[in-house]
């Protein structure tokens, strides 16, 4: 395919993405799908290379696009759970032949640690057990990120206060033109009773933290095109591109 044909195809796609983003009925249907599917724990039903990933396939496709384009030296993720997402990022870096993943979690359960450490992608993964807000943990991460091209993913405790502090601590590690991706901002747009056993909900969640952070820091902007393209995403307003 010639360069002109590729450019024409890309321009057509961009125009359709803009149209999608302006289609309020379509966006409402996408949110309705997410809200209804969440009742069945839809995001829990997928795995990557044998490990539960607990993410929407759409968001993982978006992360693939970012990792391929940015080609980071380091992907930092707060929140490990079963390890599917850090293994996913590690596998993408393995295909590129470059880069490492650093996962942080306050409680890496023994069976999850064993599964991750025995996985073929462990060669590109390191883990820190501890709170992402612990100054000692933050210092370890800063040292690991020094001088590197970095992507940050925040997917741990989803309260406003916790995510806002994570943004203050970890977003500055992101390279210019790279991303801090804040997962589960979708909580803001879900029914108030969607998380009866959790300390977060509408008005107190990652999206409200993003809004607050952007008021105090002009280094990032929301990648509107990304969420318009995805439509179904857990990270609306959460794809933050560092612009300076």
mmCIF file of C-alpha atoms in Angstrom:
data_model
loop_
_atom_site.group_PDB
_atom_site.id
_atom_site.type_symbol
_atom_site.label_atom_id
_atom_site.label_comp_id
_atom_site.label_asym_id
_atom_site.label_seq_id
_atom_site.Cartn_x
_atom_site.Cartn_y
_atom_site.Cartn_z
ATOM 1 C CA UNK A 1 0.000 0.000 0.000
ATOM 2 C CA UNK A 2 1.458 3.359 -1.036
ATOM 3 C CA UNK A 3 2.072 6.158 1.452
ATOM 4 C CA UNK A 4 -0.751 8.195 -0.097
ATOM 5 C CA UNK A 5 -3.236 5.354 0.304
ATOM 6 C CA UNK A 6 -2.151 4.790 3.913
ATOM 7 C CA UNK A 7 -2.523 8.487 4.679
ATOM 8 C CA UNK A 8 -5.963 8.540 3.064
ATOM 9 C CA UNK A 9 -7.031 5.519 5.107
ATOM 10 C CA UNK A 10 -5.753 7.118 8.329
ATOM 11 C CA UNK A 11 -7.517 10.402 7.536
ATOM 12 C CA UNK A 12 -10.798 8.558 6.925
ATOM 13 C CA UNK A 13 -10.430 6.736 10.251
ATOM 14 C CA UNK A 14 -9.690 9.975 12.106
ATOM 15 C CA UNK A 15 -12.771 11.601 10.613
ATOM 16 C CA UNK A 16 -14.932 8.664 11.697
ATOM 17 C CA UNK A 17 -13.466 8.793 15.211
ATOM 18 C CA UNK A 18 -14.387 12.464 15.466
ATOM 19 C CA UNK A 19 -17.913 11.627 14.295
ATOM 20 C CA UNK A 20 -18.159 8.845 16.890
ATOM 21 C CA UNK A 21 -17.115 11.263 19.609
ATOM 22 C CA UNK A 22 -19.864 13.674 18.615
ATOM 23 C CA UNK A 23 -22.532 10.958 18.521
ATOM 24 C CA UNK A 24 -24.085 11.275 21.967
ATOM 25 C CA UNK A 25 -26.539 8.437 21.387
ATOM 26 C CA UNK A 26 -23.708 6.069 20.467
ATOM 27 C CA UNK A 27 -21.689 7.143 23.505
ATOM 28 C CA UNK A 28 -24.703 6.576 25.751
ATOM 29 C CA UNK A 29 -25.147 3.086 24.285
ATOM 30 C CA UNK A 30 -21.479 2.334 24.937
ATOM 31 C CA UNK A 31 -21.850 3.394 28.572
ATOM 32 C CA UNK A 32 -25.055 1.387 28.884
ATOM 33 C CA UNK A 33 -23.240 -1.685 27.564
ATOM 34 C CA UNK A 34 -20.477 -1.222 30.107
ATOM 35 C CA UNK A 35 -22.891 -0.735 33.004
ATOM 36 C CA UNK A 36 -24.924 -3.809 32.092
ATOM 37 C CA UNK A 37 -21.919 -6.028 31.349
ATOM 38 C CA UNK A 38 -20.259 -4.996 34.622
ATOM 39 C CA UNK A 39 -23.096 -6.755 36.454
ATOM 40 C CA UNK A 40 -21.650 -9.975 35.013
ATOM 41 C CA UNK A 41 -18.009 -8.981 35.729
ATOM 42 C CA UNK A 42 -17.364 -8.812 31.990
ATOM 43 C CA UNK A 43 -13.778 -7.591 32.398
ATOM 44 C CA UNK A 44 -12.926 -10.637 34.535
ATOM 45 C CA UNK A 45 -13.530 -13.068 31.690
ATOM 46 C CA UNK A 46 -10.339 -12.488 29.680
ATOM 47 C CA UNK A 47 -6.766 -13.661 30.099
ATOM 48 C CA UNK A 48 -3.416 -13.036 28.488
ATOM 49 C CA UNK A 49 -0.892 -15.844 28.079
ATOM 50 C CA UNK A 50 -2.621 -17.813 30.809
ATOM 51 C CA UNK A 51 -3.149 -15.086 33.424
ATOM 52 C CA UNK A 52 -6.408 -13.215 34.191
ATOM 53 C CA UNK A 53 -6.072 -9.674 32.887
ATOM 54 C CA UNK A 54 -9.249 -8.043 34.331
ATOM 55 C CA UNK A 55 -9.365 -5.331 31.675
ATOM 56 C CA UNK A 56 -11.521 -4.458 28.690
ATOM 57 C CA UNK A 57 -10.065 -5.788 25.433
ATOM 58 C CA UNK A 58 -10.567 -2.302 23.964
ATOM 59 C CA UNK A 59 -8.267 -0.730 26.550
ATOM 60 C CA UNK A 60 -5.644 -3.395 26.042
ATOM 61 C CA UNK A 61 -5.711 -2.668 22.312
ATOM 62 C CA UNK A 62 -5.177 0.997 23.151
ATOM 63 C CA UNK A 63 -2.220 0.114 25.381
ATOM 64 C CA UNK A 64 -0.739 -1.941 22.530
ATOM 65 C CA UNK A 65 -0.973 1.082 20.255
ATOM 66 C CA UNK A 66 0.717 3.321 22.812
ATOM 67 C CA UNK A 67 3.517 0.868 23.595
ATOM 68 C CA UNK A 68 4.230 0.259 19.912
ATOM 69 C CA UNK A 69 4.309 3.987 19.139
ATOM 70 C CA UNK A 70 6.202 5.185 22.214
ATOM 71 C CA UNK A 71 8.555 2.205 22.579
ATOM 72 C CA UNK A 72 9.132 2.836 26.288
ATOM 73 C CA UNK A 73 12.123 1.707 28.273
ATOM 74 C CA UNK A 74 9.862 1.166 31.274
ATOM 75 C CA UNK A 75 6.152 0.588 31.906
ATOM 76 C CA UNK A 76 5.178 1.211 35.540
ATOM 77 C CA UNK A 77 1.853 -0.156 36.775
ATOM 78 C CA UNK A 78 0.376 0.434 40.212
ATOM 79 C CA UNK A 79 -1.809 -2.605 40.895
ATOM 80 C CA UNK A 80 -0.801 -6.164 39.960
ATOM 81 C CA UNK A 81 -3.708 -8.450 40.992
ATOM 82 C CA UNK A 82 -3.315 -11.713 39.001
ATOM 83 C CA UNK A 83 -0.544 -10.245 36.864
ATOM 84 C CA UNK A 84 -2.239 -10.442 33.479
ATOM 85 C CA UNK A 85 -1.669 -6.818 32.562
ATOM 86 C CA UNK A 86 2.023 -6.680 33.480
ATOM 87 C CA UNK A 87 2.555 -9.910 31.547
ATOM 88 C CA UNK A 88 0.690 -8.360 28.610
ATOM 89 C CA UNK A 89 2.886 -5.261 28.627
ATOM 90 C CA UNK A 90 5.998 -7.421 29.015
ATOM 91 C CA UNK A 91 5.005 -9.533 26.009
ATOM 92 C CA UNK A 92 4.579 -6.420 23.859
ATOM 93 C CA UNK A 93 8.010 -5.211 24.923
ATOM 94 C CA UNK A 94 9.421 -8.663 24.185
ATOM 95 C CA UNK A 95 8.096 -8.412 20.627
ATOM 96 C CA UNK A 96 9.858 -5.060 20.295
ATOM 97 C CA UNK A 97 13.013 -6.497 21.818
ATOM 98 C CA UNK A 98 13.319 -3.716 24.362
ATOM 99 C CA UNK A 99 11.905 -2.517 27.664
ATOM 100 C CA UNK A 100 10.850 -3.649 31.127
ATOM 101 C CA UNK A 101 7.734 -3.608 33.304
ATOM 102 C CA UNK A 102 7.657 -2.655 36.976
ATOM 103 C CA UNK A 103 4.559 -3.707 38.920
ATOM 104 C CA UNK A 104 3.650 -2.359 42.363
ATOM 105 C CA UNK A 105 1.080 -3.818 44.735
ATOM 106 C CA UNK A 106 0.611 -3.644 48.475
ATOM 107 C CA UNK A 107 -0.332 -7.338 48.597
ATOM 108 C CA UNK A 108 1.147 -9.696 46.014
ATOM 109 C CA UNK A 109 -0.529 -12.938 46.974
ATOM 110 C CA UNK A 110 1.715 -15.990 47.031
ATOM 111 C CA UNK A 111 -0.115 -17.892 44.280
ATOM 112 C CA UNK A 112 -0.060 -14.847 42.009
ATOM 113 C CA UNK A 113 3.625 -14.188 42.657
ATOM 114 C CA UNK A 114 4.435 -17.832 41.900
ATOM 115 C CA UNK A 115 2.480 -17.744 38.638
ATOM 116 C CA UNK A 116 4.114 -14.496 37.515
ATOM 117 C CA UNK A 117 7.631 -15.533 38.496
ATOM 118 C CA UNK A 118 7.285 -18.841 36.624
ATOM 119 C CA UNK A 119 5.928 -17.163 33.484
ATOM 120 C CA UNK A 120 8.132 -16.856 30.370
ATOM 121 C CA UNK A 121 7.707 -13.071 30.442
ATOM 122 C CA UNK A 122 9.218 -12.706 33.916
ATOM 123 C CA UNK A 123 12.510 -11.823 32.234
ATOM 124 C CA UNK A 124 11.038 -8.380 31.523
ATOM 125 C CA UNK A 125 9.162 -7.966 34.820
ATOM 126 C CA UNK A 126 10.115 -6.787 38.286
ATOM 127 C CA UNK A 127 7.741 -6.291 41.212
ATOM 128 C CA UNK A 128 7.655 -4.232 44.386
ATOM 129 C CA UNK A 129 5.378 -5.264 47.243
ATOM 130 C CA UNK A 130 4.209 -2.252 49.202
ATOM 131 C CA UNK A 131 1.874 0.720 49.050
ATOM 132 C CA UNK A 132 2.295 2.865 45.959
ATOM 133 C CA UNK A 133 2.194 5.861 48.314
ATOM 134 C CA UNK A 134 4.972 4.621 50.596
ATOM 135 C CA UNK A 135 7.914 7.059 50.250
ATOM 136 C CA UNK A 136 10.382 4.148 50.167
ATOM 137 C CA UNK A 137 8.471 2.509 47.307
ATOM 138 C CA UNK A 138 8.209 5.797 45.433
ATOM 139 C CA UNK A 139 11.966 6.316 45.742
ATOM 140 C CA UNK A 140 12.644 2.820 44.368
ATOM 141 C CA UNK A 141 10.426 3.559 41.391
ATOM 142 C CA UNK A 142 12.032 6.948 40.777
ATOM 143 C CA UNK A 143 15.452 5.344 40.692
ATOM 144 C CA UNK A 144 14.221 2.675 38.288
ATOM 145 C CA UNK A 145 12.713 5.342 35.998
ATOM 146 C CA UNK A 146 15.649 7.754 36.007
ATOM 147 C CA UNK A 147 16.718 8.688 32.486
ATOM 148 C CA UNK A 148 14.196 6.362 30.835
ATOM 149 C CA UNK A 149 11.255 6.749 28.478
ATOM 150 C CA UNK A 150 8.323 5.876 30.747
ATOM 151 C CA UNK A 151 4.622 4.981 30.550
ATOM 152 C CA UNK A 152 2.676 4.919 33.847
ATOM 153 C CA UNK A 153 -0.564 2.982 34.465
ATOM 154 C CA UNK A 154 -2.548 3.611 37.662
ATOM 155 C CA UNK A 155 -4.874 0.755 38.604
ATOM 156 C CA UNK A 156 -4.785 0.186 42.360
ATOM 157 C CA UNK A 157 -7.017 1.785 45.009
ATOM 158 C CA UNK A 158 -9.691 3.767 43.142
ATOM 159 C CA UNK A 159 -10.591 6.445 45.700
ATOM 160 C CA UNK A 160 -10.170 10.099 44.732
ATOM 161 C CA UNK A 161 -7.613 10.768 47.451
ATOM 162 C CA UNK A 162 -5.447 7.752 46.626
ATOM 163 C CA UNK A 163 -5.416 8.277 42.858
ATOM 164 C CA UNK A 164 -4.761 12.002 43.179
ATOM 165 C CA UNK A 165 -1.719 11.300 45.332
ATOM 166 C CA UNK A 166 -0.541 8.609 42.869
ATOM 167 C CA UNK A 167 -0.842 11.155 40.067
ATOM 168 C CA UNK A 168 1.251 13.648 41.999
ATOM 169 C CA UNK A 169 3.919 11.024 42.687
ATOM 170 C CA UNK A 170 4.063 9.021 39.461
ATOM 171 C CA UNK A 171 2.821 11.243 36.615
ATOM 172 C CA UNK A 172 6.016 13.364 36.779
ATOM 173 C CA UNK A 173 7.973 10.209 35.841
ATOM 174 C CA UNK A 174 6.187 10.070 32.466
ATOM 175 C CA UNK A 175 8.212 11.188 29.460
ATOM 176 C CA UNK A 176 7.061 14.051 27.239
ATOM 177 C CA UNK A 177 4.741 12.693 24.510
ATOM 178 C CA UNK A 178 4.164 9.550 26.594
ATOM 179 C CA UNK A 179 1.174 8.693 28.792
ATOM 180 C CA UNK A 180 -0.091 8.292 32.303
ATOM 181 C CA UNK A 181 -3.130 6.020 31.934
ATOM 182 C CA UNK A 182 -5.626 6.138 34.804
ATOM 183 C CA UNK A 183 -7.851 3.069 34.806
ATOM 184 C CA UNK A 184 -11.424 2.847 36.150
ATOM 185 C CA UNK A 185 -12.334 6.480 35.690
ATOM 186 C CA UNK A 186 -15.568 4.888 34.434
ATOM 187 C CA UNK A 187 -16.709 4.636 38.079
ATOM 188 C CA UNK A 188 -17.848 8.261 37.833
ATOM 189 C CA UNK A 189 -20.374 7.311 35.126
ATOM 190 C CA UNK A 190 -21.747 4.168 36.732
ATOM 191 C CA UNK A 191 -24.786 3.815 39.001
ATOM 192 C CA UNK A 192 -24.265 4.894 42.603
ATOM 193 C CA UNK A 193 -24.985 1.358 43.856
ATOM 194 C CA UNK A 194 -22.489 -0.353 41.537
ATOM 195 C CA UNK A 195 -19.837 -0.719 44.264
ATOM 196 C CA UNK A 196 -21.683 -1.413 47.529
ATOM 197 C CA UNK A 197 -18.619 -3.025 49.155
ATOM 198 C CA UNK A 198 -16.010 -0.505 47.941
ATOM 199 C CA UNK A 199 -14.948 2.902 49.283
ATOM 200 C CA UNK A 200 -15.294 4.549 45.854
ATOM 201 C CA UNK A 201 -18.228 5.599 43.691
ATOM 202 C CA UNK A 202 -19.588 8.582 41.749
ATOM 203 C CA UNK A 203 -17.995 11.742 43.132
ATOM 204 C CA UNK A 204 -15.053 9.842 44.666
ATOM 205 C CA UNK A 205 -13.051 7.929 42.071
ATOM 206 C CA UNK A 206 -10.167 8.065 39.574
ATOM 207 C CA UNK A 207 -11.964 10.435 37.204
ATOM 208 C CA UNK A 208 -12.571 13.053 39.877
ATOM 209 C CA UNK A 209 -8.884 12.677 40.793
ATOM 210 C CA UNK A 210 -7.869 13.250 37.156
ATOM 211 C CA UNK A 211 -9.990 16.393 36.973
ATOM 212 C CA UNK A 212 -8.432 17.704 40.182
ATOM 213 C CA UNK A 213 -4.903 16.880 39.039
ATOM 214 C CA UNK A 214 -5.310 18.627 35.701
ATOM 215 C CA UNK A 215 -6.343 21.791 37.537
ATOM 216 C CA UNK A 216 -3.023 21.851 39.394
ATOM 217 C CA UNK A 217 -0.749 20.519 36.649
ATOM 218 C CA UNK A 218 -0.624 21.757 33.065
ATOM 219 C CA UNK A 219 1.903 19.157 31.875
ATOM 220 C CA UNK A 220 -0.834 16.727 30.795
ATOM 221 C CA UNK A 221 -3.926 16.790 28.636
ATOM 222 C CA UNK A 222 -6.713 14.257 28.072
ATOM 223 C CA UNK A 223 -6.355 12.362 24.805
ATOM 224 C CA UNK A 224 -9.902 12.873 23.618
ATOM 225 C CA UNK A 225 -9.302 11.064 20.347
ATOM 226 C CA UNK A 226 -8.366 7.869 22.174
ATOM 227 C CA UNK A 227 -11.599 7.646 24.132
ATOM 228 C CA UNK A 228 -13.657 8.696 21.116
ATOM 229 C CA UNK A 229 -12.077 5.810 19.213
ATOM 230 C CA UNK A 230 -12.568 3.234 21.954
ATOM 231 C CA UNK A 231 -16.116 4.248 22.985
ATOM 232 C CA UNK A 232 -16.229 1.326 25.427
ATOM 233 C CA UNK A 233 -13.424 1.978 27.914
ATOM 234 C CA UNK A 234 -12.775 1.911 31.652
ATOM 235 C CA UNK A 235 -10.514 4.954 31.237
ATOM 236 C CA UNK A 236 -12.603 7.804 29.832
ATOM 237 C CA UNK A 237 -10.669 11.025 30.582
ATOM 238 C CA UNK A 238 -7.926 8.696 31.795
ATOM 239 C CA UNK A 239 -5.574 8.624 28.809
ATOM 240 C CA UNK A 240 -3.340 11.512 29.845
ATOM 241 C CA UNK A 241 -0.660 12.583 27.368
ATOM 242 C CA UNK A 242 2.286 14.547 28.699
ATOM 243 C CA UNK A 243 2.614 17.630 26.510
ATOM 244 C CA UNK A 244 5.546 19.381 28.170
#
